[in-house]
GROMACS .gro file of C-alpha atoms in nm:
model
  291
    1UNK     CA    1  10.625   0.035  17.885
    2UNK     CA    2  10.353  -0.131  18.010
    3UNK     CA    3  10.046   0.020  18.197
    4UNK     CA    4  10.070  -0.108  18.503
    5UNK     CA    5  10.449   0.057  18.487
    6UNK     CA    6  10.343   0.355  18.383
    7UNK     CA    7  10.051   0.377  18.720
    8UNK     CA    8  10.369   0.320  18.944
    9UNK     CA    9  10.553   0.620  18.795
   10UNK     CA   10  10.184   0.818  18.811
   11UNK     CA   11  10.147   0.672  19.160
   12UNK     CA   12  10.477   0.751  19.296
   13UNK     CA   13  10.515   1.082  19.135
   14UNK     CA   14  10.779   0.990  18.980
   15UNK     CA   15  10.827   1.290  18.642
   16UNK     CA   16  11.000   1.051  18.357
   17UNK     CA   17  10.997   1.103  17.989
   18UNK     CA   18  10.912   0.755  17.760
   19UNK     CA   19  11.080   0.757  17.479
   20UNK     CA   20  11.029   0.542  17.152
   21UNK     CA   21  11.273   0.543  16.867
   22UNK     CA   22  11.524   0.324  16.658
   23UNK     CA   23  11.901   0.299  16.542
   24UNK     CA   24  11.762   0.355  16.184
   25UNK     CA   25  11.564   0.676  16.310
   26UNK     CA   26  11.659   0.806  16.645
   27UNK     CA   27  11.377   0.941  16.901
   28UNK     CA   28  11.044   0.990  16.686
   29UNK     CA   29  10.779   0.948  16.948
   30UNK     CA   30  10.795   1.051  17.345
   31UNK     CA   31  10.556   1.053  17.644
   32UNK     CA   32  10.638   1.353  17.909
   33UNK     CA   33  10.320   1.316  18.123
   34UNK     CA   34  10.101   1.011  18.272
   35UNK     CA   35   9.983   0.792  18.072
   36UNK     CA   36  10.328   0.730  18.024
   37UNK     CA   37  10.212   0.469  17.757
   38UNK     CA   38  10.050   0.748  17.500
   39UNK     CA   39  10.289   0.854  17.280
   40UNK     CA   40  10.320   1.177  17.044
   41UNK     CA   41  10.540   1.232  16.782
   42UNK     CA   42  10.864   1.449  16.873
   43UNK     CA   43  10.909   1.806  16.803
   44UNK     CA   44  11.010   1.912  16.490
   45UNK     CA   45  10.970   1.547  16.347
   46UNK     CA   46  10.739   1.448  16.058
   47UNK     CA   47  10.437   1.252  16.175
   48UNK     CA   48  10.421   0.902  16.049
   49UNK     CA   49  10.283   0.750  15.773
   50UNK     CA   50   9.966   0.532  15.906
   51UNK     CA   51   9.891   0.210  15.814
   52UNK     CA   52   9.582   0.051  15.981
   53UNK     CA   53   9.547  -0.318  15.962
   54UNK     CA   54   9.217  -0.318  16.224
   55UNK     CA   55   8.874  -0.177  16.169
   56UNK     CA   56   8.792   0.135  16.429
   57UNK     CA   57   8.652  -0.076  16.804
   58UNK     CA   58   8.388   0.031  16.994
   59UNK     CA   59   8.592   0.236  17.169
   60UNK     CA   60   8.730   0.484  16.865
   61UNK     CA   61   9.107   0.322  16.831
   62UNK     CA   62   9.241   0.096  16.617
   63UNK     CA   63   9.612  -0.073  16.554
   64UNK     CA   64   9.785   0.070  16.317
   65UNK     CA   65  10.189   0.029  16.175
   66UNK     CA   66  10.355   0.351  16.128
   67UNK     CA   67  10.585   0.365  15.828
   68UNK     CA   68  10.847   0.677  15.761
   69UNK     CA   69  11.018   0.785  15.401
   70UNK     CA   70  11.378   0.925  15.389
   71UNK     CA   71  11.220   1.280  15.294
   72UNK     CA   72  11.033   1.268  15.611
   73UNK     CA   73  11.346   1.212  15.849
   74UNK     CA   74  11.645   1.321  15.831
   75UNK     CA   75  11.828   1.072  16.044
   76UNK     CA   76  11.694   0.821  15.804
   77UNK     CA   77  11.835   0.979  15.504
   78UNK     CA   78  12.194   1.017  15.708
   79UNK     CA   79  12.188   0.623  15.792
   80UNK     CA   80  12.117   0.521  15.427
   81UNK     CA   81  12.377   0.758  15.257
   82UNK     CA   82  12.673   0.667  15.569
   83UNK     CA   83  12.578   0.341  15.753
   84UNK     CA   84  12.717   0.025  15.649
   85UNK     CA   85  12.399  -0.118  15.889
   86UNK     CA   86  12.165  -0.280  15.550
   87UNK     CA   87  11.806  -0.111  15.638
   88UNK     CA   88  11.498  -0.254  15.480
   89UNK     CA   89  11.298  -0.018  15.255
   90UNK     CA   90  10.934  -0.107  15.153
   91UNK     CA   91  10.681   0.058  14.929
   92UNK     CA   92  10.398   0.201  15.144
   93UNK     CA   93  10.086  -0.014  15.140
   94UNK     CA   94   9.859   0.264  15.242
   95UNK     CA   95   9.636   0.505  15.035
   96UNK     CA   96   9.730   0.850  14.954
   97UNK     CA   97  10.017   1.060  14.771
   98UNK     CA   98  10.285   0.854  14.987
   99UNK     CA   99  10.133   0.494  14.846
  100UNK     CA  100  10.426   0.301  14.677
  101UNK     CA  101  10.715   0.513  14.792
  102UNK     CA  102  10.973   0.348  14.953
  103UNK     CA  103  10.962   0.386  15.325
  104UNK     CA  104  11.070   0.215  15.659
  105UNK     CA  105  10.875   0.013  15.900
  106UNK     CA  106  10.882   0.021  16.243
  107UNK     CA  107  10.756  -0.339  16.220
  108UNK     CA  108  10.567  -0.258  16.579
  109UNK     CA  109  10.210  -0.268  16.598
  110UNK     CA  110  10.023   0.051  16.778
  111UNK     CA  111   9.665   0.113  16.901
  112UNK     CA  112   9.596   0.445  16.754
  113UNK     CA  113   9.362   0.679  17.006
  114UNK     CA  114   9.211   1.043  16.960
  115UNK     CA  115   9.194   1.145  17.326
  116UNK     CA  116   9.132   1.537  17.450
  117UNK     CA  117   9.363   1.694  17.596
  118UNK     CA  118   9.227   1.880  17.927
  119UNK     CA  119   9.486   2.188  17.940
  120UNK     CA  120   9.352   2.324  17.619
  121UNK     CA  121   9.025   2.121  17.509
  122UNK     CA  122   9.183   2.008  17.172
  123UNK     CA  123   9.126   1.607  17.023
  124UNK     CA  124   9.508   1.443  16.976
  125UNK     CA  125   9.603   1.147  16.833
  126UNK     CA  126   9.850   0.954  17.028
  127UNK     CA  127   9.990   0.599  16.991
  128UNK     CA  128  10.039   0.270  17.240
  129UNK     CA  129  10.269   0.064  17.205
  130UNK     CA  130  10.125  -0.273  17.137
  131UNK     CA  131  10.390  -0.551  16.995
  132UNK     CA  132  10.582  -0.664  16.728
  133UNK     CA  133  10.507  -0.840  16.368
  134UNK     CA  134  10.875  -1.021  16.408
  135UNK     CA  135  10.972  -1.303  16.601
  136UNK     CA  136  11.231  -1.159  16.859
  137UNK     CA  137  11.091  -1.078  17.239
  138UNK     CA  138  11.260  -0.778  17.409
  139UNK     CA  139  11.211  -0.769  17.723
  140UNK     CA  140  11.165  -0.444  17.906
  141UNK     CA  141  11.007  -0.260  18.269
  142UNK     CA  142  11.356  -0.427  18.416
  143UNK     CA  143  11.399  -0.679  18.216
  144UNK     CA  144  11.730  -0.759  18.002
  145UNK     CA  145  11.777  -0.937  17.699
  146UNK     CA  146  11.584  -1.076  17.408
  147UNK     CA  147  11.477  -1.401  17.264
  148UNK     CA  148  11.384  -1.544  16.928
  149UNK     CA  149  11.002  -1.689  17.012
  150UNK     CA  150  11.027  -1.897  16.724
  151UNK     CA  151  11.290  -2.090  16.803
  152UNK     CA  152  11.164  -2.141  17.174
  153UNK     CA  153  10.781  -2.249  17.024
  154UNK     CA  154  10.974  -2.493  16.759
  155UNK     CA  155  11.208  -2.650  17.031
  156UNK     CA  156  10.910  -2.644  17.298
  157UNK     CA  157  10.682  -2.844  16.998
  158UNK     CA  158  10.984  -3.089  16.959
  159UNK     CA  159  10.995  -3.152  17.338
  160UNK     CA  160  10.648  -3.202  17.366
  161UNK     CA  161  10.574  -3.431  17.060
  162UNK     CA  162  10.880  -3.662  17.219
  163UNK     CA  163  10.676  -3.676  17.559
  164UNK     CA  164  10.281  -3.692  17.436
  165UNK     CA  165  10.304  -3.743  17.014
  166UNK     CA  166  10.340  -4.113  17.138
  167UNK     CA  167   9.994  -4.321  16.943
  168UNK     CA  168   9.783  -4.432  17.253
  169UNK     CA  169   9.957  -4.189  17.528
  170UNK     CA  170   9.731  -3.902  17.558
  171UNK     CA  171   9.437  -3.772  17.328
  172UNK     CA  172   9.594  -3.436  17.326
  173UNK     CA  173   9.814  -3.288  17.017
  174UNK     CA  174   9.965  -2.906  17.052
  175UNK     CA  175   9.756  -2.685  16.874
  176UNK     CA  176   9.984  -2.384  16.913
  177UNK     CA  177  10.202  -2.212  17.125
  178UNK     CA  178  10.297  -1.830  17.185
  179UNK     CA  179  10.588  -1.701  17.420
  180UNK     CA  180  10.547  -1.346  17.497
  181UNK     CA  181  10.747  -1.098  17.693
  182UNK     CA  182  10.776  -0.767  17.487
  183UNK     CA  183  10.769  -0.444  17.728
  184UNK     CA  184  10.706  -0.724  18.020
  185UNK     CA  185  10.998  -0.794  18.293
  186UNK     CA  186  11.018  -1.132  18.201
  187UNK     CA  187  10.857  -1.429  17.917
  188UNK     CA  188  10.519  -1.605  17.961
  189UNK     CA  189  10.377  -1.886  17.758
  190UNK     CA  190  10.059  -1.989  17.629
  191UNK     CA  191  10.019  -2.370  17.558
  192UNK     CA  192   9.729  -2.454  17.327
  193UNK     CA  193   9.590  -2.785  17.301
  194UNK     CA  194   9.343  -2.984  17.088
  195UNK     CA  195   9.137  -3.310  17.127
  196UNK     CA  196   9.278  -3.577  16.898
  197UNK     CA  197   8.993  -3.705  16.659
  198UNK     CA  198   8.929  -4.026  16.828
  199UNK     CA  199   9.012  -3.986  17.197
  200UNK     CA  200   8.861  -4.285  17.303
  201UNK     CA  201   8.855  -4.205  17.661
  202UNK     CA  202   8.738  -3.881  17.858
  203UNK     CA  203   9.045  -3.610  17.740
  204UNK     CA  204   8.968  -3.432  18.099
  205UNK     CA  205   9.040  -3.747  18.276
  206UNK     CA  206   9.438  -3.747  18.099
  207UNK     CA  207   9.573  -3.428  18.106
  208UNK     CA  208   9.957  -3.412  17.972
  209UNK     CA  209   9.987  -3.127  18.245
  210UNK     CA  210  10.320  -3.242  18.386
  211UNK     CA  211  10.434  -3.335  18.042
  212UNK     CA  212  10.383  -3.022  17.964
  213UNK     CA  213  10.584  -2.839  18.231
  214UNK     CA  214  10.880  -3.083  18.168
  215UNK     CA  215  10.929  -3.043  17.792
  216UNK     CA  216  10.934  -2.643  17.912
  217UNK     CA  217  11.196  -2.694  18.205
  218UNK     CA  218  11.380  -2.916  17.943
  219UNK     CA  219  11.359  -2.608  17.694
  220UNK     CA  220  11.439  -2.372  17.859
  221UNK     CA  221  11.781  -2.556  17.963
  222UNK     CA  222  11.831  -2.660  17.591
  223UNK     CA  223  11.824  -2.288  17.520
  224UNK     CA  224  11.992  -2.164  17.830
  225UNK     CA  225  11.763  -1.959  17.917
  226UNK     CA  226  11.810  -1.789  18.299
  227UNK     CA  227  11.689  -1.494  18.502
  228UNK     CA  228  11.389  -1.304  18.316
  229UNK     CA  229  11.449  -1.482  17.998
  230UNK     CA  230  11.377  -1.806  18.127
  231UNK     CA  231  10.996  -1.940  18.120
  232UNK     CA  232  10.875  -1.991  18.459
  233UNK     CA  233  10.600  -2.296  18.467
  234UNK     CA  234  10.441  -2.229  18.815
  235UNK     CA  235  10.410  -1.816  18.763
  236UNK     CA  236  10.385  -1.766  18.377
  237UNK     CA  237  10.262  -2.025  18.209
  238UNK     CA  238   9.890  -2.096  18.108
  239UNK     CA  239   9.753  -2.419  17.934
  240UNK     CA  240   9.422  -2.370  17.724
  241UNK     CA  241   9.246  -2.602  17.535
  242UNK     CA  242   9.093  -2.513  17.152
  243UNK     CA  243   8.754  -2.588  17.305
  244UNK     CA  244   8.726  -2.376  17.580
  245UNK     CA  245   8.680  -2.642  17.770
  246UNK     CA  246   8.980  -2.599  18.016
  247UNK     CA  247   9.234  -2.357  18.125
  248UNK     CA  248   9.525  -2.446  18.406
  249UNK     CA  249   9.762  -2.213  18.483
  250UNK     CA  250   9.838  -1.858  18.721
  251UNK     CA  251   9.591  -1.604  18.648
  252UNK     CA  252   9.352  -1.818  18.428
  253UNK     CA  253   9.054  -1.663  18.591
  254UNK     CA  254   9.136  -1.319  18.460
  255UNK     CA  255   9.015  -1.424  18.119
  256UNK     CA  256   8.674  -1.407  18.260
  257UNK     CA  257   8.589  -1.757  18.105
  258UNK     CA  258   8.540  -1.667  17.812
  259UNK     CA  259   8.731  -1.924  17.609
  260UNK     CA  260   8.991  -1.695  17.502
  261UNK     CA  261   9.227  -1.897  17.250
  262UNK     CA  262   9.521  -1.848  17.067
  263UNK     CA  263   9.450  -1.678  16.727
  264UNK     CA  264   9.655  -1.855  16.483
  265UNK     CA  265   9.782  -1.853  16.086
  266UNK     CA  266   9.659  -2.090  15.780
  267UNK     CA  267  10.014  -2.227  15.919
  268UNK     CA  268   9.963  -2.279  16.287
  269UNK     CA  269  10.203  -1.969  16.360
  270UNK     CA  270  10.097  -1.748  16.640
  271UNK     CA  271   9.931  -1.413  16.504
  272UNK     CA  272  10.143  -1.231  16.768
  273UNK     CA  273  10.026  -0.863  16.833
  274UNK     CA  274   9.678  -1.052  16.793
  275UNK     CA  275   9.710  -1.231  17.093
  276UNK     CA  276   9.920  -0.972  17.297
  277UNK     CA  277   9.577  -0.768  17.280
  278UNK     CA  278   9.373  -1.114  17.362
  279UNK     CA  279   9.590  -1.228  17.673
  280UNK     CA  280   9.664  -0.918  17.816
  281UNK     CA  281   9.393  -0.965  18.148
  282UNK     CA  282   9.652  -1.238  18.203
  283UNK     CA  283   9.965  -1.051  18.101
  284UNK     CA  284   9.921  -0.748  18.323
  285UNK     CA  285   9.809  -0.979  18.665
  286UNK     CA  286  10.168  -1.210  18.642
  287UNK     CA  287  10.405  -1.274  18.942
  288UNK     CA  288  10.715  -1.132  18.753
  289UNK     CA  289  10.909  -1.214  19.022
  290UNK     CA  290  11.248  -1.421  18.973
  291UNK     CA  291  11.280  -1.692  19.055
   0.00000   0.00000   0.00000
């Protein structure tokens, strides 16, 4: 759930209960009052384990993974010993007497924040949902379906390369791409470009912009994507170059100018959850409107 979601509910007076849980686990972590985003661990459920992979920000939070053991849930222990469902067990990376034993992971990154809670003065720790280390998009807030965001970003790169990877047709080469849509009621992209090394003419003056917006049309047919999982060029898509020098797109102005780019692996691979928390001025302001 997403915040602005959650301020309609508030808004509206709406009384809902978020709930955040897994086949593997069941319901571990619920929200029963606004900020419906903030969630707390269920009654009479083990807190998680806490991994952070951020340093504390300004602000006190920081992400975080949270990991469980079998000895800390019993639904766990019940889908290991009965379900023919494989689940992934890892030895927990963090510090303490749980480092090393096996445990589960959600795979979803969190922002982890001690707020006080006003009906009886006491600090809590609760936990936003941020996004995911793994490729797949689910969609949510209305939204149906999910997508693998590699395979769009490879099959967008192919599309593009065939229109722009010509020698001598544009001085621009992809730098990276990132399709998001987790908790969101439909996908937006983020097109990153670079100069080439040797541009020879002004790279502002040839702009691959339609080019662009084709090779996503012509992916998102290739993929057959409709409805909410489809990538809409004229609502949710924003072009940025690695220099800061340009942005084109819906929304690009909520970025504040601030050369906001794509953070990226030794690989070129999107650093997802990264860039959820980077883009999200743009994220939250999007015309999720279909068509």
């Amino acid at each position: 759930m997403s915040d602005t979601l959650s301020q309609v509910f508030e808004e509206l007076r709406i009384p809902i209960t978020n709930f955040f849980g897994s086949s593997e686990l069941g319901l571990v972590m619920y929200a029963r009052k606004a900020p419906y985003t903030q969630l707390r661990p269920c009654y009479g459920i083990s807190p998680p384990l806490v991994y952070p992979i951020s340093e504390y920000g300004p602000d006190g939070s920081r992400h975080v993974e949270l990991w469980f053991t079998p000895e800390m849930s019993s639904h766990l222990t019940h889908q290991l010993a009965c379900s023919q469902i494989p689940i992934k067990l890892e030895p927990f990376p963090g510090d303490g007497p749980h480092k090393g034993k096996l445990a589960l992971n959600f795979e979803d990154i969190f922002q982890e924040l001690t707020i006080t809670n006003h009906s009886n003065s006491k600090s809590e720790t609760v936990y936003v949902h941020v996004g995911r280390h793994t490729d797949e998009v689910r969609l949510g807030e209305g939204g149906f379906g999910s997508l693998n965001a590699t395979t769009y970003e490879e099959t967008l790169l192919s599309e593009i390369s065939a229109r722009i990877g010509q020698p001598g047709s544009y001085p621009w080469t992809v730098a990276g791409t990132q399709l998001f849509g987790n908790n969101m009621a439909c996908t937006a992209l983020v097109i990153q470009l670079s100069v080439n090394q040797d541009p020879g003419t002004d790279p502002q003056s040839n702009l691959p912009i339609h080019e662009l917006y084709d090779s996503v049309e012509k992916t998102n047919d290739t993929l057959g994507l409709t409805g909410c999982r489809r990538v809409h060029t004229g609502k949710r898509t924003l072009i940025i170059s690695s220099d800061g020098s340009f942005t084109h797109g819906p929304g690009s102005e909520r970025l504040g100018g601030q050369g906001v780019l794509l953070s990226l692996t030794h690989k070129r691979t999107p650093k997802r959850w990264e860039n959820v928390c980077k883009f999200k001025p743009w994220l939250d302001g999007l015309d999720f409107s279909v068509p």
